[in-house]
Coordinates of C-alpha atoms and ligand atoms in Angstrom, one line a residue:
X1 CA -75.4 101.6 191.4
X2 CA -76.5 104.6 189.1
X3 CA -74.4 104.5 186.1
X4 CA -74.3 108.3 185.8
X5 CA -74.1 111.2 188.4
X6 CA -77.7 112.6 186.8
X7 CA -80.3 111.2 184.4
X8 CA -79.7 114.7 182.4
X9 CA -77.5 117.8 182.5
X10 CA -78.4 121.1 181.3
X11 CA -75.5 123.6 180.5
X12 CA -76.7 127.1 180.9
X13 CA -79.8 128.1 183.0
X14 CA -81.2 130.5 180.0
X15 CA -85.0 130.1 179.0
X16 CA -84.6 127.3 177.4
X17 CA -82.1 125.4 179.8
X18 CA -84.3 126.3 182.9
X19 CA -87.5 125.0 181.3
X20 CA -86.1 121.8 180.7
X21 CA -84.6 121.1 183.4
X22 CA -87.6 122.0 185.8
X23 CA -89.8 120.3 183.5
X24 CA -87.4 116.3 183.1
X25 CA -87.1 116.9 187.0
X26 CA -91.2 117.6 187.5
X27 CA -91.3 114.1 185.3
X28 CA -88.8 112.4 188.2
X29 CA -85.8 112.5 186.4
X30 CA -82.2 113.2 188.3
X31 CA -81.2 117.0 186.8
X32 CA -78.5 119.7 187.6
X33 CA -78.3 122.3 185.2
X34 CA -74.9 124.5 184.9
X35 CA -74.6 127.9 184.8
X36 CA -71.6 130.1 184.5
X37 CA -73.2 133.5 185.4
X38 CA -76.8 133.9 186.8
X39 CA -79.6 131.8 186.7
X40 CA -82.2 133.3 184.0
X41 CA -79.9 133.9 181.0
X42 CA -80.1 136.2 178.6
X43 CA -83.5 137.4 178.6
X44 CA -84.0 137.6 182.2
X45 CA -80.8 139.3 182.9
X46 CA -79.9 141.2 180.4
X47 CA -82.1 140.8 177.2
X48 CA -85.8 141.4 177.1
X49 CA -87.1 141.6 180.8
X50 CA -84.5 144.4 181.8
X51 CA -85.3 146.2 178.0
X52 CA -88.5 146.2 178.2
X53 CA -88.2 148.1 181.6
X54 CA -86.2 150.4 179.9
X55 CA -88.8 151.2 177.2
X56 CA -91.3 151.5 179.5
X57 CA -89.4 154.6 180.9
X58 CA -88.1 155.7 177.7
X59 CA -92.6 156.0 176.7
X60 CA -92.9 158.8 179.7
X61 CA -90.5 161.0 177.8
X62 CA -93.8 161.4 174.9
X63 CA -96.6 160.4 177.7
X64 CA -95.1 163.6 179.7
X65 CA -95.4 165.9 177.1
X66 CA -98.9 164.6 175.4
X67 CA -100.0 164.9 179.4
X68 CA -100.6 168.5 178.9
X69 CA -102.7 168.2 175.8
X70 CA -105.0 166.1 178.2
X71 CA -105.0 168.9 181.0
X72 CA -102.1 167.8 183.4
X73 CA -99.6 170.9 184.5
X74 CA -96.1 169.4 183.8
X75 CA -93.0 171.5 183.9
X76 CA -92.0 171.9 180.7
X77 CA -88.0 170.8 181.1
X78 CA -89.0 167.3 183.4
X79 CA -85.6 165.7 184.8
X80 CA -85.0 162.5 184.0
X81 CA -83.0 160.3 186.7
X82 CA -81.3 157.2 185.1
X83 CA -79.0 155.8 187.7
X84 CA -82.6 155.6 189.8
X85 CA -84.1 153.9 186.7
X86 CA -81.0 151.7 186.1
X87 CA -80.8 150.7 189.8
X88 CA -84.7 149.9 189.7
X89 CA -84.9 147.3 186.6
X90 CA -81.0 145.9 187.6
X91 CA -83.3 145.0 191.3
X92 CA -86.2 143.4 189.6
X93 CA -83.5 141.7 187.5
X94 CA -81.7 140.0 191.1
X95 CA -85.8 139.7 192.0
X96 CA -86.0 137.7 189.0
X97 CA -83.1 136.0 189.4
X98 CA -83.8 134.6 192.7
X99 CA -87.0 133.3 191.5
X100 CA -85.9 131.6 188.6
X101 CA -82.9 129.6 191.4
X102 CA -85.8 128.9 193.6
X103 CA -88.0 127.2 191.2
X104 CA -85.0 125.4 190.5
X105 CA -83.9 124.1 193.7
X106 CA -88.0 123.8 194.9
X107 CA -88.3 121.4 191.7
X108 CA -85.2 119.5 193.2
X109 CA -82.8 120.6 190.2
X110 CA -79.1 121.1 191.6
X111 CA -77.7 124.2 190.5
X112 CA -73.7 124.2 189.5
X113 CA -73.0 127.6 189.5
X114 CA -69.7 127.0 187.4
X115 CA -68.9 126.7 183.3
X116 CA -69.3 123.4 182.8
X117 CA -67.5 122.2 178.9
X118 CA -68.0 118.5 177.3
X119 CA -65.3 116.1 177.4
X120 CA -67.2 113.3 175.6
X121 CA -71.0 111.8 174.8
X122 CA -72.0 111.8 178.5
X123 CA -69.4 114.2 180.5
X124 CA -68.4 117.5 181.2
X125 CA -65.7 119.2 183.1
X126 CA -66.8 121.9 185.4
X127 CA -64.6 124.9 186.1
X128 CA -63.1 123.5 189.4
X129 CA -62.2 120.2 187.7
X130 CA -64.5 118.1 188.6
X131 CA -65.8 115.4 186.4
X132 CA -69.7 114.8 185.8
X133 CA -71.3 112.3 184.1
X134 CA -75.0 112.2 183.1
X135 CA -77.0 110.0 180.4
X136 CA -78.0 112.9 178.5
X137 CA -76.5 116.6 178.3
X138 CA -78.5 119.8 177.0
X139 CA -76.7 122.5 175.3
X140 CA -78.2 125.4 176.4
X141 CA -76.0 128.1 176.1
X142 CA -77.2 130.6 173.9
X143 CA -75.2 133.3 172.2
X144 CA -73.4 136.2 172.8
X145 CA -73.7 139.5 170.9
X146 CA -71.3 139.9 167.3
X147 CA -68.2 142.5 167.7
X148 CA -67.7 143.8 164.2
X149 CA -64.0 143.3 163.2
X150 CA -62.5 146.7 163.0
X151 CA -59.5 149.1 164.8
X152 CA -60.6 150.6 167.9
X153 CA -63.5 147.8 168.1
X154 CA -62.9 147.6 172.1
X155 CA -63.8 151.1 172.2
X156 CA -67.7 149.7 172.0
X157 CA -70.3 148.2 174.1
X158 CA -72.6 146.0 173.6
X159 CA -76.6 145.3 175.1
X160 CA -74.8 143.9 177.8
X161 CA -73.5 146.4 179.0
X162 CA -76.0 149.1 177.8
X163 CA -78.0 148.2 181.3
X164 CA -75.3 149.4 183.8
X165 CA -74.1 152.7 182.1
X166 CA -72.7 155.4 184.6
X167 CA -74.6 157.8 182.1
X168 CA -76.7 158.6 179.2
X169 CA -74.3 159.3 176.5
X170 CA -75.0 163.0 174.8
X171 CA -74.3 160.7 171.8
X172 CA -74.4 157.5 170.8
X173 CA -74.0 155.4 167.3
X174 CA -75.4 152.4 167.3
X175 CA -74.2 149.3 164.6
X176 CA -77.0 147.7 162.9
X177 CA -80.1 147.9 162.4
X178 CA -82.5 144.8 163.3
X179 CA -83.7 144.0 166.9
X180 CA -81.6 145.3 169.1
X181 CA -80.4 148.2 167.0
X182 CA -84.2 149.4 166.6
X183 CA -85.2 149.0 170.2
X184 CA -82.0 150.8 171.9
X185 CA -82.4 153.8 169.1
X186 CA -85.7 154.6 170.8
X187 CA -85.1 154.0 174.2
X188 CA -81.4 156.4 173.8
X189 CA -83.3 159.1 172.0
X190 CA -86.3 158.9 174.7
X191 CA -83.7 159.5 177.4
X192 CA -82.2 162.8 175.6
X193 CA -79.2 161.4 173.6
X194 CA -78.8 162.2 170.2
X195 CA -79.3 158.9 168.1
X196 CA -76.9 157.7 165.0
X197 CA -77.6 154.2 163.4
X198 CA -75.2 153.1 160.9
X199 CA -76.3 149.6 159.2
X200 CA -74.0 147.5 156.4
X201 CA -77.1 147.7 153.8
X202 CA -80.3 150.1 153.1
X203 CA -82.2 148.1 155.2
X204 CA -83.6 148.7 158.4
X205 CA -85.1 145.2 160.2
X206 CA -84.5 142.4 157.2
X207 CA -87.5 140.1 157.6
X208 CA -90.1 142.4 158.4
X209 CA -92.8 144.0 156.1
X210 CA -91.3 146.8 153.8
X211 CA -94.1 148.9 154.3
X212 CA -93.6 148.7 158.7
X213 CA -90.3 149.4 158.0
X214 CA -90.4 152.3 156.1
X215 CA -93.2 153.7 158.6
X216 CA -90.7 153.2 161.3
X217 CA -87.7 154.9 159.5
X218 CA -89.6 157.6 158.9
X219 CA -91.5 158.2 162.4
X220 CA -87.2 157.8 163.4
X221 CA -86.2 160.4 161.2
X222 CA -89.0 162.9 162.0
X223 CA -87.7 162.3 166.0
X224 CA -85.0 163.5 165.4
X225 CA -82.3 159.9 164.7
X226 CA -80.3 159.7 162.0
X227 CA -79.3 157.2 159.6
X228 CA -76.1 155.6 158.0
X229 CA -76.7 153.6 155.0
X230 CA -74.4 150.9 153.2
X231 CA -71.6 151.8 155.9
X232 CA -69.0 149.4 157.4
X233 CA -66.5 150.0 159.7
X234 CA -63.5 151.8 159.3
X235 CA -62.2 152.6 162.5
X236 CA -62.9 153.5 166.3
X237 CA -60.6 156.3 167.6
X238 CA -61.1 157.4 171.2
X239 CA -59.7 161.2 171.4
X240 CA -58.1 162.6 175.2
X241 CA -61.4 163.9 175.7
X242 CA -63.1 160.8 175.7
X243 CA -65.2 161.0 172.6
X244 CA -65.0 158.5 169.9
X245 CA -64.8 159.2 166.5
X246 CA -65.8 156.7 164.3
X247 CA -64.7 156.3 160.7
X248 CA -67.0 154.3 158.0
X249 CA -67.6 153.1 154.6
X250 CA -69.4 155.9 152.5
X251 CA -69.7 158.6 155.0
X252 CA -68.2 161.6 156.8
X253 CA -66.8 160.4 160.5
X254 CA -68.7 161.0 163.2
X255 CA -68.0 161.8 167.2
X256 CA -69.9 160.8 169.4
X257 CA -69.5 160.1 173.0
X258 CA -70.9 155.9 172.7
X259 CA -70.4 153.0 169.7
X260 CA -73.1 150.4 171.0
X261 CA -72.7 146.9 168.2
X262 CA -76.0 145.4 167.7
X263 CA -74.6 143.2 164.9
X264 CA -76.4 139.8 165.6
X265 CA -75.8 137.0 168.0
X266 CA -73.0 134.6 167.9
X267 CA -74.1 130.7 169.2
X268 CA -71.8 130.1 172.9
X269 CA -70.4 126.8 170.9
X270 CA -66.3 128.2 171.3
X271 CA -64.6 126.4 173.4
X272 CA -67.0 123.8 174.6
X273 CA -65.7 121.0 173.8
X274 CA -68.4 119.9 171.4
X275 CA -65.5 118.1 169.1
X276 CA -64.5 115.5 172.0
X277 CA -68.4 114.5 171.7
X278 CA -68.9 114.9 167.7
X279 CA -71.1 117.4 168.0
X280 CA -71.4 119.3 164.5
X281 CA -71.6 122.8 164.4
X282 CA -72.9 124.7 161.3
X283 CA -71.3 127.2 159.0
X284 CA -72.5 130.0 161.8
X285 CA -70.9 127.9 164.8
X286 CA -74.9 126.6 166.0
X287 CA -75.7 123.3 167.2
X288 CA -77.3 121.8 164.3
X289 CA -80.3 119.8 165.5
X290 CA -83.0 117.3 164.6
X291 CA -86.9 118.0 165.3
X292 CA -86.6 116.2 168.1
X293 CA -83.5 118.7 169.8
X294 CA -81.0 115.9 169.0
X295 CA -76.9 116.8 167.8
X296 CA -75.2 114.6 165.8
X297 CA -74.0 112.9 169.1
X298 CA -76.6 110.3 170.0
X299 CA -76.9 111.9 174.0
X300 CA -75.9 115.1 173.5
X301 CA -79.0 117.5 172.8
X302 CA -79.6 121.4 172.0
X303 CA -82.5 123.9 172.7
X304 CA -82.6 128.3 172.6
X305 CA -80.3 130.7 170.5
X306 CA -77.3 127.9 170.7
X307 CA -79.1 126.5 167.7
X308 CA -79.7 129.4 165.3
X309 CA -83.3 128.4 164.5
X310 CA -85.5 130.7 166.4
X311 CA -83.2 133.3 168.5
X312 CA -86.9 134.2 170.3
X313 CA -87.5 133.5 174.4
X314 CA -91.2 131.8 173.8
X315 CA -89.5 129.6 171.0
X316 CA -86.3 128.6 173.4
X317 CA -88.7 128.0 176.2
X318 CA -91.1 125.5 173.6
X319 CA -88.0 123.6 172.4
X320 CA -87.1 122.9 176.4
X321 CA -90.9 121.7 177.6
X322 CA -90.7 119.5 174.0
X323 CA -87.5 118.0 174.9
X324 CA -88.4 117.2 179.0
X325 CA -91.9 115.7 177.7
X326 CA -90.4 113.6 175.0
X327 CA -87.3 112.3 176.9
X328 CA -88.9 112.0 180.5
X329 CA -92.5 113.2 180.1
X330 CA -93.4 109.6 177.7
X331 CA -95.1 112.5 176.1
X332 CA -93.3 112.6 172.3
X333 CA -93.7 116.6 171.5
X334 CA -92.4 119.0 168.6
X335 CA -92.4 122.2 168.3
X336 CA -94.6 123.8 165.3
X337 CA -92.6 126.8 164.2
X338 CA -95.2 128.0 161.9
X339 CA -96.6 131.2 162.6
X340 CA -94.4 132.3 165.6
X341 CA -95.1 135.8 166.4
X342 CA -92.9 138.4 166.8
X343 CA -92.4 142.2 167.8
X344 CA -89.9 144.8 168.0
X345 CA -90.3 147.4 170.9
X346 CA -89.1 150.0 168.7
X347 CA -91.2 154.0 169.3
X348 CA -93.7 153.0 168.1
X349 CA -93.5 149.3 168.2
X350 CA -93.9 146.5 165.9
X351 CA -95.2 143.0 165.7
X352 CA -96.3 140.8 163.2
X353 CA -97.8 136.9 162.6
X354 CA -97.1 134.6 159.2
X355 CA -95.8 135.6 156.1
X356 CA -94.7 139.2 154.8
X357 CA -96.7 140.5 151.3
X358 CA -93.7 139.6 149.3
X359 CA -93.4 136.5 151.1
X360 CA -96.7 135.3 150.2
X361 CA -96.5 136.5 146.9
X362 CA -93.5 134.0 146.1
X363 CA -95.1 131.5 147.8
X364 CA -99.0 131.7 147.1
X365 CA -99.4 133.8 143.8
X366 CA -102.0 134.9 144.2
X367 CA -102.7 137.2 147.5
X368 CA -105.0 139.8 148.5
X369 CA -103.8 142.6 150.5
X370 CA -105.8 144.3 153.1
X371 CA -104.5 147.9 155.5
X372 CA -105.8 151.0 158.0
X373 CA -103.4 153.4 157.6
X374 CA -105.1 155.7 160.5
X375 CA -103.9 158.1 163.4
X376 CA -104.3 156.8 166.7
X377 CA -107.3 159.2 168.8
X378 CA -104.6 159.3 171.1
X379 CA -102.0 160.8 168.9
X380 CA -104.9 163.0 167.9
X381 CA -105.2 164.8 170.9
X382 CA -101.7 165.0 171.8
X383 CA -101.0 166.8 168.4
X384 CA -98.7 164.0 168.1
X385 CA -98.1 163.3 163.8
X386 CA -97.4 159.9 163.7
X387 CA -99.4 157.3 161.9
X388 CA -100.3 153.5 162.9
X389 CA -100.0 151.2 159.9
X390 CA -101.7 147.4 159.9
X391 CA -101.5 145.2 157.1
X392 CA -103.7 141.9 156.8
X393 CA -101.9 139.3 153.7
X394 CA -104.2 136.7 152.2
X395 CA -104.0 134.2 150.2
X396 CA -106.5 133.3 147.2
X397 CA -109.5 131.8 149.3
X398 CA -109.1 134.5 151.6
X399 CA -107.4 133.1 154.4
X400 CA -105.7 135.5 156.8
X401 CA -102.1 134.3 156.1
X402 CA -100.1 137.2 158.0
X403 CA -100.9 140.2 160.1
X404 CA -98.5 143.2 160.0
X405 CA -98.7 146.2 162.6
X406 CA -96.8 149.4 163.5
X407 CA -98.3 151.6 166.1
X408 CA -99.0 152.1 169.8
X409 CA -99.4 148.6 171.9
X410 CA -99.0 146.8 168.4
X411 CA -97.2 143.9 170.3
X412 CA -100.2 143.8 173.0
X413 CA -103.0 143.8 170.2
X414 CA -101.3 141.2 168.0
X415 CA -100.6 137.8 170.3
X416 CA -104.8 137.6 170.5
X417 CA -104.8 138.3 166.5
X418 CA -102.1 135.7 166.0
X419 CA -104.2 133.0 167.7
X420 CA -106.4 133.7 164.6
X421 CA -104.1 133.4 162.1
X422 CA -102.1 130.0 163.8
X423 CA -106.1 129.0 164.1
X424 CA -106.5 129.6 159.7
X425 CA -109.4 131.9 160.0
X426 CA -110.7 134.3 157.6
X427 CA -110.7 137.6 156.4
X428 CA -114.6 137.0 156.4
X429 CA -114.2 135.9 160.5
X430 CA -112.4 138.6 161.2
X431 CA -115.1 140.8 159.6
X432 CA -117.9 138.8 161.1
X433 CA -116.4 139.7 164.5
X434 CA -117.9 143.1 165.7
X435 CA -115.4 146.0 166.4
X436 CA -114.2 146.9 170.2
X437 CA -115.0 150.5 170.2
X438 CA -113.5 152.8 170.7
X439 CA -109.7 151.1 170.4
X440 CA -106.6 150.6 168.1
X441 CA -107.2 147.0 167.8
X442 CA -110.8 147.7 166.3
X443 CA -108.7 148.1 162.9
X444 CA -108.5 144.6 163.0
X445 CA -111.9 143.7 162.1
X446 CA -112.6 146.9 159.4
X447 CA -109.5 146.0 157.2
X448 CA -110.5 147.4 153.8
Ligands
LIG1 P1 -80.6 141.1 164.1 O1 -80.3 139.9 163.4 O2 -82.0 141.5 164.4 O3 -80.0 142.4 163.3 C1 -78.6 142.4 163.0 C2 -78.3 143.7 162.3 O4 -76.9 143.8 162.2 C3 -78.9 143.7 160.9 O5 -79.2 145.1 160.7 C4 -77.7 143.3 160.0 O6 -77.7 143.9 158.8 C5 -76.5 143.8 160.8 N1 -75.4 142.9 160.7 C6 -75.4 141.6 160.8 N2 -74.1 141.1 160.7 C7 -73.3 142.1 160.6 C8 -71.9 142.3 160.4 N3 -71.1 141.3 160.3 N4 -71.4 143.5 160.3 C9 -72.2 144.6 160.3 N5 -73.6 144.5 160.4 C10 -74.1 143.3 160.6 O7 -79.7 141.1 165.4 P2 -79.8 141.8 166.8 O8 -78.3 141.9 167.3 O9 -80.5 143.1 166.8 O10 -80.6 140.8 167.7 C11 -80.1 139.4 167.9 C12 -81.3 138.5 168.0 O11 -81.9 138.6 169.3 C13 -82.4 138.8 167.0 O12 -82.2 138.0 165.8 C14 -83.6 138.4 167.7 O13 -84.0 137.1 167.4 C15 -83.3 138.5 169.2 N6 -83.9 139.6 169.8 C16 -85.3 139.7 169.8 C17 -85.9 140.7 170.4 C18 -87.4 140.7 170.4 O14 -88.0 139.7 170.2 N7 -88.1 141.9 170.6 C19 -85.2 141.9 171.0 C20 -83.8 141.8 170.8 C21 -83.2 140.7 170.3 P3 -78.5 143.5 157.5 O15 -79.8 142.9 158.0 O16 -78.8 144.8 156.8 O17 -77.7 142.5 156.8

């Protein structure tokens, strides 16, 4: 008799989750994975896949009006329809979503469409009641976006909810200003609404290099968005009419018609029982993890955002094919988290590889900095006044130890440039390489 109901249960059926349960049942193990809501988590449903659909239609707002610069006849007041829009990308979404269950169920996963919590080292209690046992359990959950704690806070919405308006807002203040913050500013003020982000410091995008930053604040500001510095939260009123006006720290109130948070991400650790396993959380409520995905509870593993180490897709997705190669695979992996790229599909967007100038100042010493500070041909044309910006950081023997760009396709042009820079190359390589002409990426290899 099998001692457990399955060799290995996932809980949640997020990147992460999905990749390693495909991947330990590919490797003959006996898996069922969890899932509360719909199979694809976060970033299939409603994180990256649906957003970046969204930016895709925000870009024809500019490509419409450059199109005349390149000889095209478009009106000049073009309607934009977003319940067609919406309705499109929430139908790839259930496109997607039916793919990811099929791979699934073709890879002989069982799917338990219910929340499943731990109840000790090897089970878990499923909505229904049921018990379920299994030799190892995955905690793949992920997070869920922060609320900030303030009156009227219910008032708000989150990315969640961002993809199923009724309507573009006329206004909209949006809470912080990293990822999410950044990406939705752009893709609100392409759709027609006017565009306030308030942030708790001076900082736009913590992490990323000043100088893409400041590009980006100013290409915002010169659109038309505006900008809230060192403000917190007073209070969210909503008036008869609807509108919201939102007091803060620092500054005059404002009205506008939305209050989106895009505070951070919370780890889904409340309420799941982690304590009747000994599972210990950190000070941020994340499953705190070896290298090889393991919680302090012997059986009891974690992959994706529910950790707080990487909250990136590609990242979640390594940490599940490392732990279904180690644990069923007799294929002992790790993931390297050195060099993981990253981008933010802000207008225009950002990406960047390794470590930030001041970054490798603290660390190296010594660096050498190379840029192109230019104005895309494209932009030329259009009569369009905004400026890419790339930035190369070196260290002493000129080793390429970071690569920073703002500017059209920057996320496109950088995952090739990154394998460069994971691979240690050179300035001197890059130079050696001869230039793509005529292109953006060309800047690459004439850094001066
Ligand atoms: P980020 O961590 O990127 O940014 C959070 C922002 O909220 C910062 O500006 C921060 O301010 C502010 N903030 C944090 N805590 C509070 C608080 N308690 N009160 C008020 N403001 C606060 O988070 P996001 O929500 O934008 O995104 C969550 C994660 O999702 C990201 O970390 C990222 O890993 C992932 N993501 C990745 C994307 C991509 O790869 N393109 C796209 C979207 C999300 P400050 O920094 O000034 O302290």
């Amino acid at each position: 008799m099998m001692p457990y109901d399955y060799d290995l249960l996932v809980i949640g059926a997020g990147s992460g989750g999905t990749r390693a349960a495909r991947v330990a049942a590919q490797h003959g193990a006996r898996v069922a994975v969890a899932e509360e809501y719909r199979v694809g988590g976060t970033c299939v449903i409603r994180g990256c896949v649906p957003k970046k659909l969204l930016v895709y239609g925000a870009h024809f707002a500019e490509d419409l009006k450059d199109a005349k610069r390149f000889g095209w006849d478009v009106p000049d007041a073009c309607h934009f329809d977003w319940p067609r829009l919406r309705d499109n990308v929430l139908a790839e979404v259930d496109r997607l979503n039916g793919a990811y269950t099929d791979t699934l169920t073709n890879n002989g996963v069982e799917i338990i469409l219910q929340r499943a919590e731990v109840t000790g080292p090897n089970t878990v209690r499923l909505a229904d009641g049921q018990e379920k046992t299994a030799e190892r359990i995955l905690l793949a959950v992920g997070a869920h976006p922060a609320i900030p704690d303030c009156p009227g806070n219910e008032h708000g919405i989150t990315s969640n909810e961002a993809f199923h308006l009724d309507a573009i807002p006329r206004r909209i203040l949006i809470a912080g200003a990293g990822y999410i913050a950044n990406e939705f500013a752009g893709i609100f003020h392409q759709f027609g609404a006017h565009v306030i982000v308030m942030n708790r410091t001076q900082e736009i995008l913590r992490g990323y290099e000043l100088a893409l930053r400041d590009r980006l604040l100013q290409i915002s500001m010169m659109k038309g968005l505006e900008f809230r510095f060192d403000a917190t939260f007073e209070g969210i009123a909503k008036g008869e009419d609807g509108c919201l006006t939102v007091r803060m720290s620092n500054h005059e109130p404002v009205v506008v018609d939305c209050v989106m948070f895009a505070t951070g991400r919370v780890p889904n650790t409340r309420g799941l029982g982690l304590d009747s396993a000994g599972v210990e959380l950190d000070g941020k409520g994340a499953v705190g993890v070896d290298a090889d995905n393991r919680s302090t509870c012997p059986s009891i593993f974690a992959v994706g955002d529910v950790t707080n180490r990487i909250q990136l897709t590609p990242v979640a997705i390594r940490e599940g094919q490392a732990f279904a190669d180690t644990f069923y695979g007799g294929k002992p992996t790790r993931v390297d988290y050195s060099c993981v790229p990253s981008a933010v599909f802000s207008h225009p967007p950002i990406a960047q590889v390794g470590m930030t100038e001041s970054e490798a100042r603290q660390k190296l010493g010594e660096v050498k900095i190379y840029s192109s500070d230019f104005r895309p041909m494209k932009n030329v044309l259009a009569g369009r006044n905004e400026r890419a910006l790339y930035k190369m950081v070196c260290d002493a023997t000129d080793r390429v130890v970071g690569i920073h760009m703002i500017g059209p396709d920057a996320p496109e042009i950088l995952q090739g440039a990154a394998v460069a820079v994971k691979a240690g190359l050179t300035k001197a390589q890059f130079d050696e390489t001869v230039a793509l002409h005529p292109t953006m990426a060309e800047e690459l290899v004439l850094l001066r």
